[in-house]
Amino acid sequence: MATKYGPLMGEMTWPEVRDAIAENYNVLLAVGATEQHGPHLPITTDVILPTAVAKGVAERTKTIVATPIYYGMQSKPLSGGGQSFPGTTSLRGTTLIALVRDIVGEFVRQGFKKVTVLTWHMENIGFTYEGADLAMREARNTDSRVLSIDSAFGTVDKKLIEPMFPEEFPGWDVEHAAIIETSLMLALRPDLVRLDRIVDDEAERHPPYDMIPATPDTIPKSGVLYKATLGTKEKGEKLYEMLVSGVTKAIKTEFGE
Ligand SMILES: [Zn+2]
Protein backbone atom coordinates (compact mmCIF):
# COMPACT_ATOMS: atom_id res chain seq x y z
CA MET A 1 0.00 0.00 0.00
CA ALA A 2 1.37 3.39 -0.89
CA THR A 3 1.84 6.06 1.69
CA LYS A 4 -1.15 8.36 1.96
CA TYR A 5 0.87 10.89 3.93
CA GLY A 6 3.76 13.05 2.85
CA PRO A 7 5.78 11.05 2.09
CA LEU A 8 8.15 13.73 3.44
CA MET A 9 7.65 13.87 7.19
CA GLY A 10 8.99 17.41 7.27
CA GLU A 11 6.08 18.55 5.08
CA MET A 12 3.46 16.89 7.28
CA THR A 13 1.53 18.54 10.11
CA TRP A 14 1.54 17.15 13.63
CA PRO A 15 -2.00 15.71 13.35
CA GLU A 16 -0.89 13.90 10.19
CA VAL A 17 2.14 12.49 11.99
CA ARG A 18 -0.12 11.45 14.89
CA ASP A 19 -2.39 9.62 12.45
CA ALA A 20 0.54 7.95 10.68
CA ILE A 21 1.78 6.67 14.06
CA ALA A 22 -1.71 5.42 14.92
CA GLU A 23 -1.82 3.62 11.57
CA ASN A 24 1.50 1.94 12.34
CA TYR A 25 3.54 3.60 9.61
CA ASN A 26 7.23 2.94 9.21
CA VAL A 27 9.43 6.05 9.49
CA LEU A 28 12.55 5.92 7.34
CA LEU A 29 15.63 7.96 8.26
CA ALA A 30 18.23 8.25 5.50
CA VAL A 31 21.74 8.98 6.70
CA GLY A 32 23.98 10.53 4.06
CA ALA A 33 27.02 12.76 3.87
CA THR A 34 28.16 16.09 2.50
CA GLU A 35 31.35 15.39 0.63
CA GLN A 36 33.07 15.76 -2.68
CA HIS A 37 31.72 13.59 -5.50
CA GLY A 38 34.10 14.53 -8.25
CA PRO A 39 33.84 17.55 -10.55
CA HIS A 40 30.48 16.39 -11.97
CA LEU A 41 28.22 15.48 -9.01
CA PRO A 42 26.96 17.68 -6.15
CA ILE A 43 28.35 17.34 -2.65
CA THR A 44 25.02 16.10 -1.26
CA THR A 45 24.80 13.18 -3.70
CA ASP A 46 24.81 10.82 -0.70
CA VAL A 47 21.66 12.54 0.61
CA ILE A 48 19.83 12.95 -2.70
CA LEU A 49 20.14 9.26 -3.63
CA PRO A 50 18.87 7.55 -0.44
CA THR A 51 16.08 10.13 -0.19
CA ALA A 52 15.00 9.23 -3.73
CA VAL A 53 15.11 5.52 -2.84
CA ALA A 54 13.07 6.26 0.29
CA LYS A 55 10.43 8.08 -1.76
CA GLY A 56 10.20 5.05 -4.07
CA VAL A 57 9.80 2.78 -1.05
CA ALA A 58 7.04 5.04 0.28
CA GLU A 59 5.07 4.37 -2.90
CA ARG A 60 5.08 0.64 -2.11
CA THR A 61 4.87 0.46 1.68
CA LYS A 62 3.31 2.38 4.56
CA THR A 63 6.36 4.55 5.01
CA ILE A 64 6.98 8.21 5.68
CA VAL A 65 10.37 9.71 4.89
CA ALA A 66 12.02 11.54 7.77
CA THR A 67 14.15 14.61 7.18
CA PRO A 68 17.50 13.01 6.31
CA ILE A 69 20.78 13.49 8.11
CA TYR A 70 22.76 15.57 5.62
CA TYR A 71 26.16 15.14 7.27
CA GLY A 72 28.07 11.94 7.90
CA MET A 73 31.30 10.40 9.02
CA GLN A 74 34.41 11.57 7.21
CA SER A 75 35.55 9.47 4.26
CA LYS A 76 38.86 7.76 4.27
CA PRO A 77 41.10 9.11 1.51
CA LEU A 78 41.05 5.69 -0.16
CA SER A 79 37.27 5.43 -0.34
CA GLY A 80 36.04 8.98 -0.76
CA GLY A 81 39.02 11.25 -1.19
CA GLY A 82 39.00 12.32 2.43
CA GLN A 83 38.95 15.84 3.76
CA SER A 84 41.26 17.47 1.22
CA PHE A 85 38.43 18.72 -1.03
CA PRO A 86 36.52 21.98 -0.46
CA GLY A 87 32.89 21.28 0.38
CA THR A 88 33.54 18.03 2.21
CA THR A 89 31.97 18.74 5.59
CA SER A 90 31.95 15.81 7.97
CA LEU A 91 31.06 14.75 11.47
CA ARG A 92 33.23 12.87 13.89
CA GLY A 93 31.97 9.37 14.61
CA THR A 94 30.78 10.18 18.11
CA THR A 95 28.65 13.06 16.78
CA LEU A 96 27.02 10.81 14.19
CA ILE A 97 26.28 8.14 16.79
CA ALA A 98 24.72 10.81 19.01
CA LEU A 99 22.61 12.21 16.15
CA VAL A 100 21.18 8.84 15.14
CA ARG A 101 20.67 7.89 18.79
CA ASP A 102 18.72 11.08 19.51
CA ILE A 103 16.60 10.99 16.35
CA VAL A 104 15.72 7.29 16.55
CA GLY A 105 15.00 7.77 20.25
CA GLU A 106 12.62 10.60 19.40
CA PHE A 107 10.74 8.47 16.86
CA VAL A 108 10.34 5.72 19.45
CA ARG A 109 9.21 8.22 22.08
CA GLN A 110 6.54 9.53 19.71
CA GLY A 111 5.23 6.00 19.31
CA PHE A 112 6.58 4.81 15.97
CA LYS A 113 6.78 1.02 16.17
CA LYS A 114 8.70 0.67 12.91
CA VAL A 115 11.83 2.69 12.33
CA THR A 116 14.15 2.16 9.36
CA VAL A 117 17.65 3.64 9.23
CA LEU A 118 19.02 3.62 5.69
CA THR A 119 22.71 4.40 5.42
CA TRP A 120 24.16 5.44 2.08
CA HIS A 121 27.68 6.67 2.70
CA MET A 122 29.93 3.67 3.41
CA GLU A 123 31.86 5.26 6.27
CA ASN A 124 28.64 5.78 8.24
CA ILE A 125 28.24 2.04 8.68
CA GLY A 126 28.84 1.01 12.27
CA PHE A 127 28.12 4.47 13.63
CA THR A 128 24.49 4.41 12.47
CA TYR A 129 24.03 0.91 13.86
CA GLU A 130 25.57 1.98 17.15
CA GLY A 131 23.29 5.03 17.38
CA ALA A 132 20.16 2.98 16.66
CA ASP A 133 21.22 0.27 19.08
CA LEU A 134 21.85 2.78 21.89
CA ALA A 135 18.45 4.38 21.26
CA MET A 136 16.77 0.99 21.59
CA ARG A 137 18.67 0.16 24.78
CA GLU A 138 17.47 3.44 26.27
CA ALA A 139 13.89 2.91 25.13
CA ARG A 140 13.75 -0.34 27.13
CA ASN A 141 10.20 -1.67 27.43
CA THR A 142 9.14 -0.80 23.94
CA ASP A 143 7.70 -2.90 21.17
CA SER A 144 9.26 -0.52 18.63
CA ARG A 145 11.87 -2.10 16.37
CA VAL A 146 14.58 -0.67 14.16
CA LEU A 147 15.53 -2.01 10.76
CA SER A 148 19.12 -0.88 10.19
CA ILE A 149 20.23 -1.08 6.56
CA ASP A 150 23.97 -0.53 6.11
CA SER A 151 23.69 -0.24 2.35
CA ALA A 152 20.71 -0.28 0.01
CA PHE A 153 22.92 -2.27 -2.37
CA GLY A 154 23.17 -5.02 0.22
CA THR A 155 19.45 -5.69 -0.27
CA VAL A 156 19.95 -6.36 -3.98
CA ASP A 157 20.97 -9.75 -5.37
CA LYS A 158 24.61 -9.49 -6.50
CA LYS A 159 23.74 -11.28 -9.72
CA LEU A 160 21.55 -8.33 -10.70
CA ILE A 161 24.25 -5.72 -10.02
CA GLU A 162 27.17 -7.45 -11.74
CA PRO A 163 25.87 -6.92 -15.31
CA MET A 164 25.98 -3.18 -14.62
CA PHE A 165 29.75 -3.38 -14.80
CA PRO A 166 31.06 -4.10 -18.28
CA GLU A 167 34.43 -5.07 -16.88
CA GLU A 168 35.08 -6.60 -13.49
CA PHE A 169 33.34 -5.02 -10.50
CA PRO A 170 35.96 -2.59 -9.10
CA GLY A 171 34.91 -2.91 -5.43
CA TRP A 172 32.67 -0.71 -3.32
CA ASP A 173 35.55 1.32 -1.86
CA VAL A 174 36.31 2.92 -5.25
CA GLU A 175 32.69 3.03 -6.42
CA HIS A 176 32.58 6.65 -5.29
CA ALA A 177 31.31 9.30 -7.71
CA ALA A 178 31.85 6.59 -10.31
CA ILE A 179 29.57 4.27 -12.32
CA ILE A 180 26.77 3.69 -9.83
CA GLU A 181 26.37 7.15 -8.37
CA THR A 182 26.80 8.87 -11.73
CA SER A 183 24.20 6.54 -13.29
CA LEU A 184 21.71 7.08 -10.48
CA MET A 185 22.11 10.84 -10.60
CA LEU A 186 21.68 10.81 -14.39
CA ALA A 187 18.41 8.93 -13.90
CA LEU A 188 17.09 10.83 -10.87
CA ARG A 189 18.57 14.34 -10.93
CA PRO A 190 20.09 14.93 -14.38
CA ASP A 191 19.79 18.68 -13.79
CA LEU A 192 22.56 18.38 -11.18
CA VAL A 193 25.05 16.36 -13.26
CA ARG A 194 27.78 18.44 -14.96
CA LEU A 195 27.98 16.34 -18.11
CA ASP A 196 30.97 18.22 -19.52
CA ARG A 197 33.02 17.56 -16.38
CA ILE A 198 32.69 13.76 -16.12
CA VAL A 199 36.08 12.07 -15.96
CA ASP A 200 37.57 8.64 -15.34
CA ASP A 201 40.22 8.71 -12.70
CA GLU A 202 42.01 6.62 -10.13
CA ALA A 203 44.71 7.09 -7.54
CA GLU A 204 48.32 6.34 -8.46
CA ARG A 205 48.36 3.85 -5.61
CA HIS A 206 45.52 2.09 -3.82
CA PRO A 207 47.16 0.26 -0.91
CA PRO A 208 45.15 -2.02 1.40
CA TYR A 209 45.80 0.23 4.41
CA ASP A 210 45.55 3.91 5.43
CA MET A 211 48.23 6.47 6.21
CA ILE A 212 47.48 9.44 8.50
CA PRO A 213 48.02 11.98 7.11
CA ALA A 214 47.26 10.49 3.71
CA THR A 215 49.98 10.37 1.07
CA PRO A 216 48.89 12.48 -1.94
CA ASP A 217 49.47 9.71 -4.49
CA THR A 218 46.62 7.71 -2.93
CA ILE A 219 44.05 10.45 -3.68
CA PRO A 220 42.93 11.10 -7.27
CA LYS A 221 43.06 14.81 -8.10
CA SER A 222 39.49 14.86 -9.45
CA GLY A 223 37.97 13.04 -6.47
CA VAL A 224 36.62 10.38 -8.85
CA LEU A 225 37.92 6.99 -7.76
CA TYR A 226 36.95 4.98 -10.84
CA LYS A 227 35.30 5.27 -14.26
CA ALA A 228 32.52 7.81 -14.03
CA THR A 229 32.15 7.95 -17.82
CA LEU A 230 30.67 4.43 -17.74
CA GLY A 231 27.64 5.81 -15.92
CA THR A 232 24.43 6.03 -17.95
CA LYS A 233 20.82 7.04 -17.33
CA GLU A 234 19.66 3.55 -18.36
CA LYS A 235 21.92 1.89 -15.78
CA GLY A 236 20.66 4.40 -13.21
CA GLU A 237 17.02 3.58 -13.91
CA LYS A 238 17.68 -0.14 -13.53
CA LEU A 239 19.71 0.38 -10.37
CA TYR A 240 17.02 2.60 -8.88
CA GLU A 241 14.35 -0.03 -9.42
CA MET A 242 16.62 -2.70 -7.87
CA LEU A 243 17.31 -0.53 -4.82
CA VAL A 244 13.67 0.41 -4.25
CA SER A 245 12.64 -3.26 -4.63
CA GLY A 246 15.41 -4.43 -2.32
CA VAL A 247 14.66 -1.99 0.48
CA THR A 248 10.90 -2.54 0.06
CA LYS A 249 11.42 -6.29 0.41
CA ALA A 250 13.48 -5.82 3.59
CA ILE A 251 10.76 -3.62 5.11
CA LYS A 252 7.96 -6.01 4.15
CA THR A 253 9.91 -9.01 5.45
CA GLU A 254 10.60 -7.43 8.84
CA PHE A 255 7.63 -5.13 9.34
CA GLY A 256 4.91 -6.79 7.31
CA GLU A 257 3.84 -3.98 5.00
ZN1 LIG B 1 28.47 8.85 -2.60
GROMACS .gro file of C-alpha atoms and ligand atoms in nm:
model
  258
    1MET     CA    1   0.000   0.000   0.000
    2ALA     CA    2   0.137   0.339  -0.089
    3THR     CA    3   0.184   0.606   0.169
    4LYS     CA    4  -0.115   0.836   0.196
    5TYR     CA    5   0.087   1.089   0.393
    6GLY     CA    6   0.376   1.305   0.285
    7PRO     CA    7   0.578   1.105   0.209
    8LEU     CA    8   0.815   1.373   0.344
    9MET     CA    9   0.765   1.387   0.719
   10GLY     CA   10   0.899   1.741   0.727
   11GLU     CA   11   0.608   1.855   0.508
   12MET     CA   12   0.346   1.689   0.728
   13THR     CA   13   0.153   1.854   1.011
   14TRP     CA   14   0.154   1.715   1.363
   15PRO     CA   15  -0.200   1.571   1.335
   16GLU     CA   16  -0.089   1.390   1.019
   17VAL     CA   17   0.214   1.249   1.199
   18ARG     CA   18  -0.012   1.145   1.489
   19ASP     CA   19  -0.239   0.962   1.245
   20ALA     CA   20   0.054   0.795   1.068
   21ILE     CA   21   0.178   0.667   1.406
   22ALA     CA   22  -0.171   0.542   1.492
   23GLU     CA   23  -0.182   0.362   1.157
   24ASN     CA   24   0.150   0.194   1.234
   25TYR     CA   25   0.354   0.360   0.961
   26ASN     CA   26   0.723   0.294   0.921
   27VAL     CA   27   0.943   0.605   0.949
   28LEU     CA   28   1.255   0.592   0.734
   29LEU     CA   29   1.563   0.796   0.826
   30ALA     CA   30   1.823   0.825   0.550
   31VAL     CA   31   2.174   0.898   0.670
   32GLY     CA   32   2.398   1.053   0.406
   33ALA     CA   33   2.702   1.276   0.387
   34THR     CA   34   2.816   1.609   0.250
   35GLU     CA   35   3.135   1.539   0.063
   36GLN     CA   36   3.307   1.576  -0.268
   37HIS     CA   37   3.172   1.359  -0.550
   38GLY     CA   38   3.410   1.453  -0.825
   39PRO     CA   39   3.384   1.755  -1.055
   40HIS     CA   40   3.048   1.639  -1.197
   41LEU     CA   41   2.822   1.548  -0.901
   42PRO     CA   42   2.696   1.768  -0.615
   43ILE     CA   43   2.835   1.734  -0.265
   44THR     CA   44   2.502   1.610  -0.126
   45THR     CA   45   2.480   1.318  -0.370
   46ASP     CA   46   2.481   1.082  -0.070
   47VAL     CA   47   2.166   1.254   0.061
   48ILE     CA   48   1.983   1.295  -0.270
   49LEU     CA   49   2.014   0.926  -0.363
   50PRO     CA   50   1.887   0.755  -0.044
   51THR     CA   51   1.608   1.013  -0.019
   52ALA     CA   52   1.500   0.923  -0.373
   53VAL     CA   53   1.511   0.552  -0.284
   54ALA     CA   54   1.307   0.626   0.029
   55LYS     CA   55   1.043   0.808  -0.176
   56GLY     CA   56   1.020   0.505  -0.407
   57VAL     CA   57   0.980   0.278  -0.105
   58ALA     CA   58   0.704   0.504   0.028
   59GLU     CA   59   0.507   0.437  -0.290
   60ARG     CA   60   0.508   0.064  -0.211
   61THR     CA   61   0.487   0.046   0.168
   62LYS     CA   62   0.331   0.238   0.456
   63THR     CA   63   0.636   0.455   0.501
   64ILE     CA   64   0.698   0.821   0.568
   65VAL     CA   65   1.037   0.971   0.489
   66ALA     CA   66   1.202   1.154   0.777
   67THR     CA   67   1.415   1.461   0.718
   68PRO     CA   68   1.750   1.301   0.631
   69ILE     CA   69   2.078   1.349   0.811
   70TYR     CA   70   2.276   1.557   0.562
   71TYR     CA   71   2.616   1.514   0.727
   72GLY     CA   72   2.807   1.194   0.790
   73MET     CA   73   3.130   1.040   0.902
   74GLN     CA   74   3.441   1.157   0.721
   75SER     CA   75   3.555   0.947   0.426
   76LYS     CA   76   3.886   0.776   0.427
   77PRO     CA   77   4.110   0.911   0.151
   78LEU     CA   78   4.105   0.569  -0.016
   79SER     CA   79   3.727   0.543  -0.034
   80GLY     CA   80   3.604   0.898  -0.076
   81GLY     CA   81   3.902   1.125  -0.119
   82GLY     CA   82   3.900   1.232   0.243
   83GLN     CA   83   3.895   1.584   0.376
   84SER     CA   84   4.126   1.747   0.122
   85PHE     CA   85   3.843   1.872  -0.103
   86PRO     CA   86   3.652   2.198  -0.046
   87GLY     CA   87   3.289   2.128   0.038
   88THR     CA   88   3.354   1.803   0.221
   89THR     CA   89   3.197   1.874   0.559
   90SER     CA   90   3.195   1.581   0.797
   91LEU     CA   91   3.106   1.475   1.147
   92ARG     CA   92   3.323   1.287   1.389
   93GLY     CA   93   3.197   0.937   1.461
   94THR     CA   94   3.078   1.018   1.811
   95THR     CA   95   2.865   1.306   1.678
   96LEU     CA   96   2.702   1.081   1.419
   97ILE     CA   97   2.628   0.814   1.679
   98ALA     CA   98   2.472   1.081   1.901
   99LEU     CA   99   2.261   1.221   1.615
  100VAL     CA  100   2.118   0.884   1.514
  101ARG     CA  101   2.067   0.789   1.879
  102ASP     CA  102   1.872   1.108   1.951
  103ILE     CA  103   1.660   1.099   1.635
  104VAL     CA  104   1.572   0.729   1.655
  105GLY     CA  105   1.500   0.777   2.025
  106GLU     CA  106   1.262   1.060   1.940
  107PHE     CA  107   1.074   0.847   1.686
  108VAL     CA  108   1.034   0.572   1.945
  109ARG     CA  109   0.921   0.822   2.208
  110GLN     CA  110   0.654   0.953   1.971
  111GLY     CA  111   0.523   0.600   1.931
  112PHE     CA  112   0.658   0.481   1.597
  113LYS     CA  113   0.678   0.102   1.617
  114LYS     CA  114   0.870   0.067   1.291
  115VAL     CA  115   1.183   0.269   1.233
  116THR     CA  116   1.415   0.216   0.936
  117VAL     CA  117   1.765   0.364   0.923
  118LEU     CA  118   1.902   0.362   0.569
  119THR     CA  119   2.271   0.440   0.542
  120TRP     CA  120   2.416   0.544   0.208
  121HIS     CA  121   2.768   0.667   0.270
  122MET     CA  122   2.993   0.367   0.341
  123GLU     CA  123   3.186   0.526   0.627
  124ASN     CA  124   2.864   0.578   0.824
  125ILE     CA  125   2.824   0.204   0.868
  126GLY     CA  126   2.884   0.101   1.227
  127PHE     CA  127   2.812   0.447   1.363
  128THR     CA  128   2.449   0.441   1.247
  129TYR     CA  129   2.403   0.091   1.386
  130GLU     CA  130   2.557   0.198   1.715
  131GLY     CA  131   2.329   0.503   1.738
  132ALA     CA  132   2.016   0.298   1.666
  133ASP     CA  133   2.122   0.027   1.908
  134LEU     CA  134   2.185   0.278   2.189
  135ALA     CA  135   1.845   0.438   2.126
  136MET     CA  136   1.677   0.099   2.159
  137ARG     CA  137   1.867   0.016   2.478
  138GLU     CA  138   1.747   0.344   2.627
  139ALA     CA  139   1.389   0.291   2.513
  140ARG     CA  140   1.375  -0.034   2.713
  141ASN     CA  141   1.020  -0.167   2.743
  142THR     CA  142   0.914  -0.080   2.394
  143ASP     CA  143   0.770  -0.290   2.117
  144SER     CA  144   0.926  -0.052   1.863
  145ARG     CA  145   1.187  -0.210   1.637
  146VAL     CA  146   1.458  -0.067   1.416
  147LEU     CA  147   1.553  -0.201   1.076
  148SER     CA  148   1.912  -0.088   1.019
  149ILE     CA  149   2.023  -0.108   0.656
  150ASP     CA  150   2.397  -0.053   0.611
  151SER     CA  151   2.369  -0.024   0.235
  152ALA     CA  152   2.071  -0.028   0.001
  153PHE     CA  153   2.292  -0.227  -0.237
  154GLY     CA  154   2.317  -0.502   0.022
  155THR     CA  155   1.945  -0.569  -0.027
  156VAL     CA  156   1.995  -0.636  -0.398
  157ASP     CA  157   2.097  -0.975  -0.537
  158LYS     CA  158   2.461  -0.949  -0.650
  159LYS     CA  159   2.374  -1.128  -0.972
  160LEU     CA  160   2.155  -0.833  -1.070
  161ILE     CA  161   2.425  -0.572  -1.002
  162GLU     CA  162   2.717  -0.745  -1.174
  163PRO     CA  163   2.587  -0.692  -1.531
  164MET     CA  164   2.598  -0.318  -1.462
  165PHE     CA  165   2.975  -0.338  -1.480
  166PRO     CA  166   3.106  -0.410  -1.828
  167GLU     CA  167   3.443  -0.507  -1.688
  168GLU     CA  168   3.508  -0.660  -1.349
  169PHE     CA  169   3.334  -0.502  -1.050
  170PRO     CA  170   3.596  -0.259  -0.910
  171GLY     CA  171   3.491  -0.291  -0.543
  172TRP     CA  172   3.267  -0.071  -0.332
  173ASP     CA  173   3.555   0.132  -0.186
  174VAL     CA  174   3.631   0.292  -0.525
  175GLU     CA  175   3.269   0.303  -0.642
  176HIS     CA  176   3.258   0.665  -0.529
  177ALA     CA  177   3.131   0.930  -0.771
  178ALA     CA  178   3.185   0.659  -1.031
  179ILE     CA  179   2.957   0.427  -1.232
  180ILE     CA  180   2.677   0.369  -0.983
  181GLU     CA  181   2.637   0.715  -0.837
  182THR     CA  182   2.680   0.887  -1.173
  183SER     CA  183   2.420   0.654  -1.329
  184LEU     CA  184   2.171   0.708  -1.048
  185MET     CA  185   2.211   1.084  -1.060
  186LEU     CA  186   2.168   1.081  -1.439
  187ALA     CA  187   1.841   0.893  -1.390
  188LEU     CA  188   1.709   1.083  -1.087
  189ARG     CA  189   1.857   1.434  -1.093
  190PRO     CA  190   2.009   1.493  -1.438
  191ASP     CA  191   1.979   1.868  -1.379
  192LEU     CA  192   2.256   1.838  -1.118
  193VAL     CA  193   2.505   1.636  -1.326
  194ARG     CA  194   2.778   1.844  -1.496
  195LEU     CA  195   2.798   1.634  -1.811
  196ASP     CA  196   3.097   1.822  -1.952
  197ARG     CA  197   3.302   1.756  -1.638
  198ILE     CA  198   3.269   1.376  -1.612
  199VAL     CA  199   3.608   1.207  -1.596
  200ASP     CA  200   3.757   0.864  -1.534
  201ASP     CA  201   4.022   0.871  -1.270
  202GLU     CA  202   4.201   0.662  -1.013
  203ALA     CA  203   4.471   0.709  -0.754
  204GLU     CA  204   4.832   0.634  -0.846
  205ARG     CA  205   4.836   0.385  -0.561
  206HIS     CA  206   4.552   0.209  -0.382
  207PRO     CA  207   4.716   0.026  -0.091
  208PRO     CA  208   4.515  -0.202   0.140
  209TYR     CA  209   4.580   0.023   0.441
  210ASP     CA  210   4.555   0.391   0.543
  211MET     CA  211   4.823   0.647   0.621
  212ILE     CA  212   4.748   0.944   0.850
  213PRO     CA  213   4.802   1.198   0.711
  214ALA     CA  214   4.726   1.049   0.371
  215THR     CA  215   4.998   1.037   0.107
  216PRO     CA  216   4.889   1.248  -0.194
  217ASP     CA  217   4.947   0.971  -0.449
  218THR     CA  218   4.662   0.771  -0.293
  219ILE     CA  219   4.405   1.045  -0.368
  220PRO     CA  220   4.293   1.110  -0.727
  221LYS     CA  221   4.306   1.481  -0.810
  222SER     CA  222   3.949   1.486  -0.945
  223GLY     CA  223   3.797   1.304  -0.647
  224VAL     CA  224   3.662   1.038  -0.885
  225LEU     CA  225   3.792   0.699  -0.776
  226TYR     CA  226   3.695   0.498  -1.084
  227LYS     CA  227   3.530   0.527  -1.426
  228ALA     CA  228   3.252   0.781  -1.403
  229THR     CA  229   3.215   0.795  -1.782
  230LEU     CA  230   3.067   0.443  -1.774
  231GLY     CA  231   2.764   0.581  -1.592
  232THR     CA  232   2.443   0.603  -1.795
  233LYS     CA  233   2.082   0.704  -1.733
  234GLU     CA  234   1.966   0.355  -1.836
  235LYS     CA  235   2.192   0.189  -1.578
  236GLY     CA  236   2.066   0.440  -1.321
  237GLU     CA  237   1.702   0.358  -1.391
  238LYS     CA  238   1.768  -0.014  -1.353
  239LEU     CA  239   1.971   0.038  -1.037
  240TYR     CA  240   1.702   0.260  -0.888
  241GLU     CA  241   1.435  -0.003  -0.942
  242MET     CA  242   1.662  -0.270  -0.787
  243LEU     CA  243   1.731  -0.053  -0.482
  244VAL     CA  244   1.367   0.041  -0.425
  245SER     CA  245   1.264  -0.326  -0.463
  246GLY     CA  246   1.541  -0.443  -0.232
  247VAL     CA  247   1.466  -0.199   0.048
  248THR     CA  248   1.090  -0.254   0.006
  249LYS     CA  249   1.142  -0.629   0.041
  250ALA     CA  250   1.348  -0.582   0.359
  251ILE     CA  251   1.076  -0.362   0.511
  252LYS     CA  252   0.796  -0.601   0.415
  253THR     CA  253   0.991  -0.901   0.545
  254GLU     CA  254   1.060  -0.743   0.884
  255PHE     CA  255   0.763  -0.513   0.934
  256GLY     CA  256   0.491  -0.679   0.731
  257GLU     CA  257   0.384  -0.398   0.500
  258ZN      ZN  258   2.847   0.885  -0.260
   0.00000   0.00000   0.00000
